[in-house]
mmCIF file of C-alpha atoms in Angstrom:
data_model
loop_
_atom_site.group_PDB
_atom_site.id
_atom_site.type_symbol
_atom_site.label_atom_id
_atom_site.label_comp_id
_atom_site.label_asym_id
_atom_site.label_seq_id
_atom_site.Cartn_x
_atom_site.Cartn_y
_atom_site.Cartn_z
ATOM 1 C CA UNK A 1 -37.945 -46.030 61.978
ATOM 2 C CA UNK A 2 -40.376 -44.037 64.087
ATOM 3 C CA UNK A 3 -43.469 -42.452 62.599
ATOM 4 C CA UNK A 4 -42.626 -39.007 63.959
ATOM 5 C CA UNK A 5 -40.308 -37.005 61.694
ATOM 6 C CA UNK A 6 -37.137 -35.661 63.318
ATOM 7 C CA UNK A 7 -36.317 -33.158 60.575
ATOM 8 C CA UNK A 8 -38.790 -30.360 61.228
ATOM 9 C CA UNK A 9 -36.756 -27.551 59.696
ATOM 10 C CA UNK A 10 -35.599 -29.727 56.824
ATOM 11 C CA UNK A 11 -39.151 -30.900 56.193
ATOM 12 C CA UNK A 12 -40.323 -27.286 56.035
ATOM 13 C CA UNK A 13 -37.531 -26.424 53.583
ATOM 14 C CA UNK A 14 -38.492 -29.345 51.361
ATOM 15 C CA UNK A 15 -42.156 -28.321 51.592
ATOM 16 C CA UNK A 16 -41.331 -24.787 50.446
ATOM 17 C CA UNK A 17 -39.192 -26.185 47.624
ATOM 18 C CA UNK A 18 -41.971 -28.351 46.148
ATOM 19 C CA UNK A 19 -45.090 -26.321 46.994
ATOM 20 C CA UNK A 20 -44.491 -23.908 44.105
ATOM 21 C CA UNK A 21 -44.730 -26.720 41.542
ATOM 22 C CA UNK A 22 -46.906 -29.264 43.334
ATOM 23 C CA UNK A 23 -50.327 -29.074 44.990
ATOM 24 C CA UNK A 24 -48.867 -30.869 47.972
ATOM 25 C CA UNK A 25 -51.713 -30.054 50.378
ATOM 26 C CA UNK A 26 -54.303 -31.606 48.074
ATOM 27 C CA UNK A 27 -52.047 -34.615 47.524
ATOM 28 C CA UNK A 28 -51.635 -35.179 51.270
ATOM 29 C CA UNK A 29 -55.376 -34.685 51.869
ATOM 30 C CA UNK A 30 -56.292 -37.146 49.122
ATOM 31 C CA UNK A 31 -53.817 -39.704 50.440
ATOM 32 C CA UNK A 32 -55.150 -39.447 53.997
ATOM 33 C CA UNK A 33 -58.716 -39.709 52.741
ATOM 34 C CA UNK A 34 -58.027 -42.664 50.470
ATOM 35 C CA UNK A 35 -55.870 -44.824 52.738
ATOM 36 C CA UNK A 36 -57.378 -43.630 56.046
ATOM 37 C CA UNK A 37 -53.966 -42.932 57.590
ATOM 38 C CA UNK A 38 -52.202 -39.729 58.599
ATOM 39 C CA UNK A 39 -49.449 -38.369 56.365
ATOM 40 C CA UNK A 40 -48.805 -34.862 57.679
ATOM 41 C CA UNK A 41 -47.465 -35.942 61.083
ATOM 42 C CA UNK A 42 -45.764 -38.996 59.657
ATOM 43 C CA UNK A 43 -42.298 -39.783 58.319
ATOM 44 C CA UNK A 44 -44.014 -40.649 55.030
ATOM 45 C CA UNK A 45 -44.663 -36.963 54.397
ATOM 46 C CA UNK A 46 -40.968 -36.105 54.659
ATOM 47 C CA UNK A 47 -39.962 -38.938 52.354
ATOM 48 C CA UNK A 48 -42.638 -37.980 49.835
ATOM 49 C CA UNK A 49 -41.391 -34.385 49.873
ATOM 50 C CA UNK A 50 -37.840 -35.630 49.308
ATOM 51 C CA UNK A 51 -38.979 -37.665 46.314
ATOM 52 C CA UNK A 52 -40.785 -34.670 44.812
ATOM 53 C CA UNK A 53 -37.577 -32.649 45.241
ATOM 54 C CA UNK A 54 -35.931 -35.226 42.993
ATOM 55 C CA UNK A 55 -33.589 -36.490 45.723
ATOM 56 C CA UNK A 56 -32.108 -39.973 45.764
ATOM 57 C CA UNK A 57 -32.714 -42.536 48.510
ATOM 58 C CA UNK A 58 -29.173 -41.962 49.788
ATOM 59 C CA UNK A 59 -29.605 -38.194 50.091
ATOM 60 C CA UNK A 60 -33.006 -38.523 51.767
ATOM 61 C CA UNK A 61 -31.579 -41.009 54.269
ATOM 62 C CA UNK A 62 -28.562 -38.838 55.037
ATOM 63 C CA UNK A 63 -30.543 -35.609 55.390
ATOM 64 C CA UNK A 64 -33.112 -37.234 57.694
ATOM 65 C CA UNK A 65 -30.455 -39.209 59.607
ATOM 66 C CA UNK A 66 -32.155 -42.494 58.747
ATOM 67 C CA UNK A 67 -30.700 -45.772 57.592
ATOM 68 C CA UNK A 68 -31.162 -46.725 53.950
ATOM 69 C CA UNK A 69 -32.936 -49.984 54.690
ATOM 70 C CA UNK A 70 -35.573 -48.316 56.845
ATOM 71 C CA UNK A 71 -36.134 -45.554 54.320
ATOM 72 C CA UNK A 72 -36.461 -48.107 51.526
ATOM 73 C CA UNK A 73 -39.259 -49.904 53.414
ATOM 74 C CA UNK A 74 -41.221 -46.691 53.982
ATOM 75 C CA UNK A 75 -40.722 -45.599 50.361
ATOM 76 C CA UNK A 76 -42.156 -48.922 49.219
ATOM 77 C CA UNK A 77 -45.232 -48.238 51.369
ATOM 78 C CA UNK A 78 -45.548 -44.779 49.796
ATOM 79 C CA UNK A 79 -45.505 -46.282 46.301
ATOM 80 C CA UNK A 80 -48.295 -48.671 47.286
ATOM 81 C CA UNK A 81 -50.298 -45.754 48.744
ATOM 82 C CA UNK A 82 -49.878 -43.827 45.473
ATOM 83 C CA UNK A 83 -51.178 -46.866 43.572
ATOM 84 C CA UNK A 84 -54.232 -46.941 45.837
ATOM 85 C CA UNK A 85 -54.794 -43.212 45.341
ATOM 86 C CA UNK A 86 -54.364 -43.130 41.557
ATOM 87 C CA UNK A 87 -55.647 -46.562 40.577
ATOM 88 C CA UNK A 88 -52.333 -47.493 38.973
ATOM 89 C CA UNK A 89 -51.596 -51.256 38.720
ATOM 90 C CA UNK A 90 -50.114 -53.017 41.750
ATOM 91 C CA UNK A 91 -46.329 -52.720 42.096
ATOM 92 C CA UNK A 92 -46.123 -50.348 39.121
ATOM 93 C CA UNK A 93 -45.153 -47.142 40.982
ATOM 94 C CA UNK A 94 -41.481 -46.645 41.835
ATOM 95 C CA UNK A 95 -38.976 -43.826 42.218
ATOM 96 C CA UNK A 96 -38.303 -43.612 38.470
ATOM 97 C CA UNK A 97 -41.927 -42.876 37.518
ATOM 98 C CA UNK A 98 -43.505 -41.400 40.672
ATOM 99 C CA UNK A 99 -43.274 -37.790 39.479
ATOM 100 C CA UNK A 100 -44.645 -38.707 36.047
ATOM 101 C CA UNK A 101 -47.619 -40.560 37.554
ATOM 102 C CA UNK A 102 -48.533 -37.806 40.015
ATOM 103 C CA UNK A 103 -48.260 -35.248 37.233
ATOM 104 C CA UNK A 104 -50.448 -37.369 34.975
ATOM 105 C CA UNK A 105 -53.086 -37.449 37.709
ATOM 106 C CA UNK A 106 -53.107 -33.663 37.994
ATOM 107 C CA UNK A 107 -51.075 -32.960 41.141
ATOM 108 C CA UNK A 108 -48.505 -30.692 39.464
ATOM 109 C CA UNK A 109 -49.659 -27.091 39.492
ATOM 110 C CA UNK A 110 -50.656 -25.748 36.105
ATOM 111 C CA UNK A 111 -50.762 -29.218 34.539
ATOM 112 C CA UNK A 112 -54.147 -30.773 33.959
ATOM 113 C CA UNK A 113 -54.662 -34.490 34.338
ATOM 114 C CA UNK A 114 -53.873 -36.413 31.167
ATOM 115 C CA UNK A 115 -56.435 -36.271 28.391
ATOM 116 C CA UNK A 116 -56.608 -37.484 24.802
ATOM 117 C CA UNK A 117 -55.982 -34.010 23.388
ATOM 118 C CA UNK A 118 -53.019 -33.617 21.067
ATOM 119 C CA UNK A 119 -50.120 -31.546 22.352
ATOM 120 C CA UNK A 120 -46.819 -30.393 20.962
ATOM 121 C CA UNK A 121 -43.853 -30.984 23.228
ATOM 122 C CA UNK A 122 -40.580 -29.033 22.969
ATOM 123 C CA UNK A 123 -37.810 -30.832 21.097
ATOM 124 C CA UNK A 124 -34.806 -30.103 18.894
ATOM 125 C CA UNK A 125 -34.476 -33.407 17.038
ATOM 126 C CA UNK A 126 -32.646 -33.122 13.706
ATOM 127 C CA UNK A 127 -34.511 -34.149 10.581
ATOM 128 C CA UNK A 128 -34.190 -37.850 9.734
ATOM 129 C CA UNK A 129 -31.793 -38.715 6.897
ATOM 130 C CA UNK A 130 -33.908 -41.712 5.862
ATOM 131 C CA UNK A 131 -37.448 -42.265 4.616
ATOM 132 C CA UNK A 132 -37.837 -45.498 6.587
ATOM 133 C CA UNK A 133 -35.773 -46.917 9.421
ATOM 134 C CA UNK A 134 -34.791 -50.456 8.510
ATOM 135 C CA UNK A 135 -33.934 -53.374 10.789
ATOM 136 C CA UNK A 136 -32.780 -53.326 14.403
ATOM 137 C CA UNK A 137 -36.156 -54.568 15.680
ATOM 138 C CA UNK A 138 -34.702 -56.304 18.751
ATOM 139 C CA UNK A 139 -32.452 -53.340 19.577
ATOM 140 C CA UNK A 140 -35.326 -50.885 19.125
ATOM 141 C CA UNK A 141 -37.572 -52.949 21.383
ATOM 142 C CA UNK A 142 -34.884 -53.084 24.071
ATOM 143 C CA UNK A 143 -34.259 -49.333 23.874
ATOM 144 C CA UNK A 144 -37.946 -48.414 24.064
ATOM 145 C CA UNK A 145 -38.448 -50.740 27.026
ATOM 146 C CA UNK A 146 -35.626 -49.022 28.905
ATOM 147 C CA UNK A 147 -37.146 -45.628 28.150
ATOM 148 C CA UNK A 148 -40.406 -46.560 29.882
ATOM 149 C CA UNK A 149 -40.958 -44.693 33.172
ATOM 150 C CA UNK A 150 -41.396 -47.928 35.118
ATOM 151 C CA UNK A 151 -37.994 -49.242 33.988
ATOM 152 C CA UNK A 152 -35.269 -48.514 36.522
ATOM 153 C CA UNK A 153 -32.714 -47.466 33.891
ATOM 154 C CA UNK A 154 -31.706 -43.813 34.148
ATOM 155 C CA UNK A 155 -28.756 -43.835 31.731
ATOM 156 C CA UNK A 156 -28.565 -46.048 28.648
ATOM 157 C CA UNK A 157 -25.672 -46.389 26.218
ATOM 158 C CA UNK A 158 -25.795 -47.454 22.593
ATOM 159 C CA UNK A 159 -22.303 -48.358 21.437
ATOM 160 C CA UNK A 160 -20.629 -49.780 18.353
ATOM 161 C CA UNK A 161 -18.102 -48.924 15.673
ATOM 162 C CA UNK A 162 -18.450 -45.800 13.557
ATOM 163 C CA UNK A 163 -21.162 -45.980 10.913
ATOM 164 C CA UNK A 164 -22.997 -48.918 12.471
ATOM 165 C CA UNK A 165 -26.147 -46.826 13.016
ATOM 166 C CA UNK A 166 -26.083 -45.775 16.674
ATOM 167 C CA UNK A 167 -27.399 -42.262 16.069
ATOM 168 C CA UNK A 168 -29.969 -43.491 13.551
ATOM 169 C CA UNK A 169 -31.383 -45.996 16.040
ATOM 170 C CA UNK A 170 -31.596 -43.462 18.857
ATOM 171 C CA UNK A 171 -33.196 -40.813 16.652
ATOM 172 C CA UNK A 172 -35.724 -43.315 15.294
ATOM 173 C CA UNK A 173 -36.669 -44.214 18.878
ATOM 174 C CA UNK A 174 -36.845 -40.520 19.822
ATOM 175 C CA UNK A 175 -39.231 -39.805 16.952
ATOM 176 C CA UNK A 176 -41.458 -42.685 18.052
ATOM 177 C CA UNK A 177 -41.499 -41.173 21.555
ATOM 178 C CA UNK A 178 -42.224 -37.732 20.105
ATOM 179 C CA UNK A 179 -45.181 -39.039 18.116
ATOM 180 C CA UNK A 180 -46.554 -40.954 21.110
ATOM 181 C CA UNK A 181 -46.137 -37.886 23.352
ATOM 182 C CA UNK A 182 -47.824 -35.470 20.939
ATOM 183 C CA UNK A 183 -50.705 -37.809 20.219
ATOM 184 C CA UNK A 184 -50.929 -39.195 23.783
ATOM 185 C CA UNK A 185 -50.803 -42.734 22.421
ATOM 186 C CA UNK A 186 -49.384 -45.837 24.084
ATOM 187 C CA UNK A 187 -47.187 -46.896 21.170
ATOM 188 C CA UNK A 188 -43.940 -45.689 22.785
ATOM 189 C CA UNK A 189 -42.733 -44.008 26.004
ATOM 190 C CA UNK A 190 -44.023 -40.455 26.440
ATOM 191 C CA UNK A 191 -42.002 -37.414 27.447
ATOM 192 C CA UNK A 192 -42.659 -33.743 28.102
ATOM 193 C CA UNK A 193 -39.440 -32.663 26.353
ATOM 194 C CA UNK A 194 -36.901 -34.342 24.063
ATOM 195 C CA UNK A 195 -33.437 -32.803 23.755
ATOM 196 C CA UNK A 196 -30.701 -33.870 21.328
ATOM 197 C CA UNK A 197 -27.042 -32.897 21.735
ATOM 198 C CA UNK A 198 -24.168 -34.137 19.593
ATOM 199 C CA UNK A 199 -20.400 -33.858 19.906
ATOM 200 C CA UNK A 200 -19.946 -35.277 16.409
ATOM 201 C CA UNK A 201 -17.251 -33.301 14.612
ATOM 202 C CA UNK A 202 -17.679 -34.664 11.089
ATOM 203 C CA UNK A 203 -20.521 -35.864 8.907
ATOM 204 C CA UNK A 204 -19.916 -38.313 6.070
ATOM 205 C CA UNK A 205 -22.011 -37.668 2.952
ATOM 206 C CA UNK A 206 -21.640 -39.357 -0.463
ATOM 207 C CA UNK A 207 -19.356 -36.684 -1.950
ATOM 208 C CA UNK A 208 -17.302 -35.436 1.008
ATOM 209 C CA UNK A 209 -16.702 -35.239 4.735
ATOM 210 C CA UNK A 210 -18.437 -32.210 6.221
ATOM 211 C CA UNK A 211 -17.050 -30.452 9.288
ATOM 212 C CA UNK A 212 -19.805 -29.806 11.806
ATOM 213 C CA UNK A 213 -19.869 -26.284 13.214
ATOM 214 C CA UNK A 214 -22.431 -26.772 15.970
ATOM 215 C CA UNK A 215 -21.100 -29.751 17.924
ATOM 216 C CA UNK A 216 -21.645 -29.743 21.688
ATOM 217 C CA UNK A 217 -18.224 -30.863 22.863
ATOM 218 C CA UNK A 218 -18.322 -29.750 26.495
ATOM 219 C CA UNK A 219 -20.729 -29.386 29.372
ATOM 220 C CA UNK A 220 -21.337 -25.642 28.885
ATOM 221 C CA UNK A 221 -22.376 -26.204 25.270
ATOM 222 C CA UNK A 222 -24.744 -28.964 26.386
ATOM 223 C CA UNK A 223 -26.273 -26.541 28.906
ATOM 224 C CA UNK A 224 -26.775 -24.029 26.094
ATOM 225 C CA UNK A 225 -28.615 -26.582 23.946
ATOM 226 C CA UNK A 226 -30.861 -27.530 26.879
ATOM 227 C CA UNK A 227 -31.623 -23.856 27.511
ATOM 228 C CA UNK A 228 -32.520 -23.284 23.860
ATOM 229 C CA UNK A 229 -34.652 -26.421 23.619
ATOM 230 C CA UNK A 230 -36.617 -25.494 26.740
ATOM 231 C CA UNK A 231 -36.668 -21.800 25.814
ATOM 232 C CA UNK A 232 -35.264 -20.982 29.256
ATOM 233 C CA UNK A 233 -32.642 -18.230 29.078
ATOM 234 C CA UNK A 234 -32.135 -18.270 32.864
ATOM 235 C CA UNK A 235 -29.862 -21.306 32.431
ATOM 236 C CA UNK A 236 -27.184 -19.553 30.387
ATOM 237 C CA UNK A 237 -27.715 -16.273 32.229
ATOM 238 C CA UNK A 238 -26.814 -17.935 35.528
ATOM 239 C CA UNK A 239 -23.216 -17.811 36.780
ATOM 240 C CA UNK A 240 -21.204 -20.794 35.434
ATOM 241 C CA UNK A 241 -21.006 -22.449 38.858
ATOM 242 C CA UNK A 242 -24.809 -22.238 39.253
ATOM 243 C CA UNK A 243 -25.781 -23.530 35.820
ATOM 244 C CA UNK A 244 -25.849 -27.211 36.761
ATOM 245 C CA UNK A 245 -28.327 -26.620 39.578
ATOM 246 C CA UNK A 246 -30.451 -24.434 37.320
ATOM 247 C CA UNK A 247 -30.497 -27.129 34.622
ATOM 248 C CA UNK A 248 -31.393 -29.710 37.239
ATOM 249 C CA UNK A 249 -34.289 -27.586 38.489
ATOM 250 C CA UNK A 250 -35.611 -27.070 34.962
ATOM 251 C CA UNK A 251 -35.406 -30.734 34.059
ATOM 252 C CA UNK A 252 -37.012 -31.846 37.326
ATOM 253 C CA UNK A 253 -40.272 -30.208 36.226
ATOM 254 C CA UNK A 254 -40.987 -32.656 33.406
ATOM 255 C CA UNK A 255 -40.170 -36.070 32.053
ATOM 256 C CA UNK A 256 -37.288 -35.442 29.665
ATOM 257 C CA UNK A 257 -35.425 -37.572 27.145
ATOM 258 C CA UNK A 258 -31.866 -36.241 26.851
ATOM 259 C CA UNK A 259 -29.675 -37.659 24.068
ATOM 260 C CA UNK A 260 -25.896 -37.197 24.165
ATOM 261 C CA UNK A 261 -24.507 -38.285 20.802
ATOM 262 C CA UNK A 262 -20.855 -39.199 20.175
ATOM 263 C CA UNK A 263 -19.700 -39.234 23.794
ATOM 264 C CA UNK A 264 -16.170 -40.285 22.801
ATOM 265 C CA UNK A 265 -15.413 -36.853 21.286
ATOM 266 C CA UNK A 266 -16.606 -34.800 24.265
ATOM 267 C CA UNK A 267 -13.723 -32.837 25.770
ATOM 268 C CA UNK A 268 -14.688 -32.988 29.466
ATOM 269 C CA UNK A 269 -16.222 -36.443 29.371
ATOM 270 C CA UNK A 270 -15.874 -37.224 33.096
ATOM 271 C CA UNK A 271 -17.586 -33.971 34.020
ATOM 272 C CA UNK A 272 -20.388 -34.615 31.529
ATOM 273 C CA UNK A 273 -20.953 -38.167 32.801
ATOM 274 C CA UNK A 274 -21.048 -36.873 36.379
ATOM 275 C CA UNK A 275 -23.635 -34.271 35.339
ATOM 276 C CA UNK A 276 -25.768 -36.893 33.580
ATOM 277 C CA UNK A 277 -25.498 -39.337 36.473
ATOM 278 C CA UNK A 278 -26.801 -36.735 38.944
ATOM 279 C CA UNK A 279 -29.823 -35.621 36.919
ATOM 280 C CA UNK A 280 -33.314 -36.079 38.433
ATOM 281 C CA UNK A 281 -34.877 -39.520 38.096
ATOM 282 C CA UNK A 282 -37.536 -38.142 35.754
ATOM 283 C CA UNK A 283 -34.829 -37.670 33.087
ATOM 284 C CA UNK A 284 -33.895 -40.544 30.778
ATOM 285 C CA UNK A 285 -30.418 -40.207 29.273
ATOM 286 C CA UNK A 286 -29.308 -42.014 26.111
ATOM 287 C CA UNK A 287 -25.615 -41.917 25.197
ATOM 288 C CA UNK A 288 -24.137 -43.035 21.877
ATOM 289 C CA UNK A 289 -20.457 -43.897 21.852
ATOM 290 C CA UNK A 290 -17.819 -46.013 20.157
ATOM 291 C CA UNK A 291 -16.491 -46.943 23.576
ATOM 292 C CA UNK A 292 -17.943 -49.365 26.077
ATOM 293 C CA UNK A 293 -19.506 -47.628 29.083
ATOM 294 C CA UNK A 294 -21.078 -49.856 31.702
ATOM 295 C CA UNK A 295 -24.465 -48.110 31.694
ATOM 296 C CA UNK A 296 -26.986 -50.687 30.459
ATOM 297 C CA UNK A 297 -25.271 -50.942 27.059
ATOM 298 C CA UNK A 298 -27.022 -51.844 23.825
ATOM 299 C CA UNK A 299 -24.316 -53.121 21.462
ATOM 300 C CA UNK A 300 -24.838 -52.608 17.741
ATOM 301 C CA UNK A 301 -23.104 -54.731 15.130
ATOM 302 C CA UNK A 302 -23.447 -54.979 11.361
ATOM 303 C CA UNK A 303 -26.911 -55.395 9.882
ATOM 304 C CA UNK A 304 -28.026 -58.990 9.332
ATOM 305 C CA UNK A 305 -28.041 -60.045 5.673
ATOM 306 C CA UNK A 306 -31.775 -59.584 5.046
ATOM 307 C CA UNK A 307 -31.831 -56.145 6.670
ATOM 308 C CA UNK A 308 -28.677 -55.129 4.812
ATOM 309 C CA UNK A 309 -30.155 -56.172 1.468
ATOM 310 C CA UNK A 310 -33.356 -54.284 2.289
ATOM 311 C CA UNK A 311 -31.334 -51.153 3.045
ATOM 312 C CA UNK A 312 -29.424 -51.520 -0.223
ATOM 313 C CA UNK A 313 -32.677 -51.807 -2.166
ATOM 314 C CA UNK A 314 -34.186 -48.806 -0.367
ATOM 315 C CA UNK A 315 -31.162 -46.621 -1.029
ATOM 316 C CA UNK A 316 -30.966 -47.728 -4.670
ATOM 317 C CA UNK A 317 -34.627 -46.856 -5.255
ATOM 318 C CA UNK A 318 -34.235 -43.445 -3.615
ATOM 319 C CA UNK A 319 -31.238 -42.678 -5.830
ATOM 320 C CA UNK A 320 -32.810 -44.059 -9.002
ATOM 321 C CA UNK A 321 -30.244 -46.870 -9.275
ATOM 322 C CA UNK A 322 -31.004 -50.309 -10.682
ATOM 323 C CA UNK A 323 -29.056 -52.981 -8.831
ATOM 324 C CA UNK A 324 -29.199 -56.720 -9.397
ATOM 325 C CA UNK A 325 -29.548 -59.244 -6.566
ATOM 326 C CA UNK A 326 -26.044 -60.556 -7.181
ATOM 327 C CA UNK A 327 -24.605 -57.036 -6.950
ATOM 328 C CA UNK A 328 -26.593 -56.354 -3.795
ATOM 329 C CA UNK A 329 -25.112 -59.420 -2.132
ATOM 330 C CA UNK A 330 -21.623 -58.403 -3.252
ATOM 331 C CA UNK A 331 -22.121 -54.870 -1.902
ATOM 332 C CA UNK A 332 -23.313 -56.266 1.436
ATOM 333 C CA UNK A 333 -20.201 -58.448 1.674
ATOM 334 C CA UNK A 334 -17.824 -55.647 0.698
ATOM 335 C CA UNK A 335 -19.320 -53.192 3.227
ATOM 336 C CA UNK A 336 -19.564 -55.760 5.997
ATOM 337 C CA UNK A 337 -23.227 -54.854 6.490
ATOM 338 C CA UNK A 338 -22.301 -51.464 7.976
ATOM 339 C CA UNK A 339 -25.202 -49.067 7.202
ATOM 340 C CA UNK A 340 -23.132 -45.922 6.604
ATOM 341 C CA UNK A 341 -20.757 -47.794 4.300
ATOM 342 C CA UNK A 342 -23.743 -49.049 2.278
ATOM 343 C CA UNK A 343 -25.231 -45.563 1.972
ATOM 344 C CA UNK A 344 -21.863 -44.047 1.045
ATOM 345 C CA UNK A 345 -21.071 -46.740 -1.539
ATOM 346 C CA UNK A 346 -24.399 -46.309 -3.318
ATOM 347 C CA UNK A 347 -23.978 -42.526 -3.224
ATOM 348 C CA UNK A 348 -20.733 -42.890 -5.173
ATOM 349 C CA UNK A 349 -22.591 -44.598 -8.030
ATOM 350 C CA UNK A 350 -24.329 -41.328 -8.956
#
């Protein structure tokens, strides 16, 4: 690959696209000063602009008429240059966290470099239905690791039978991320926005099955939830055929955790998966489903005995029920260690 860029017009278009959100001139100046090499008259500039547009390696290669292997080599050099510029650890910068790192170091317009001040990020997480999340330590650790910006995972699925606790696990992880983001702590991955959508049609409570009225069962309803969570009415005001691109533009401006709950009941599932797959790399997507989808799955099964007994004791105390150890073991066996079955069974005692 030659150093001289062949895509002058394309490069200018990409520059105009990112210059509104990014202080690209300062970034290029700082890079040239720090590494003592030219960026403006170099292919690296075009590739960096493509990355800031949120484009994939394949699209950048196609648009610049370059081969993927050559582009991959130059991108790797860019990541190392960014590490030199920002002081990030060696081999820590990659496509999945580049935007987050540059933003954290103050190169996004209107966003100051990270500080220890508390913030409040936009989210629409439903209130937890538990006082303490019990068990699933290994699954929680795996999920949080995959939500880190340096992890290559873009889409993650949590699957298992109904009532096994998929939504509870994902929401517990989301609340940990929310707390870490608001307090700027390092306890969990940090995001600039957390959005929850659910296609669940029914909710099981101790006395009855409730019909949900607000389920997001198609792509347009998901767009509406995103618009409301981000307080951006331009999404739903755009023509239907333009809404995807508008959503993509909005989400490309921040690190976002997008949760799609109950994928199996979504009406236009293929269209939704295509939408999720083509989101910017700064968006982490978590899907819960009863079906197996080959997207870095985390498989949930029944709670182990000790965790199941702990859940039984917790639920009994919350409901003012006295339950003997022998009865707890019997309840665990009868429910198969399925969390929702345990909660429902104890609710029937009242």
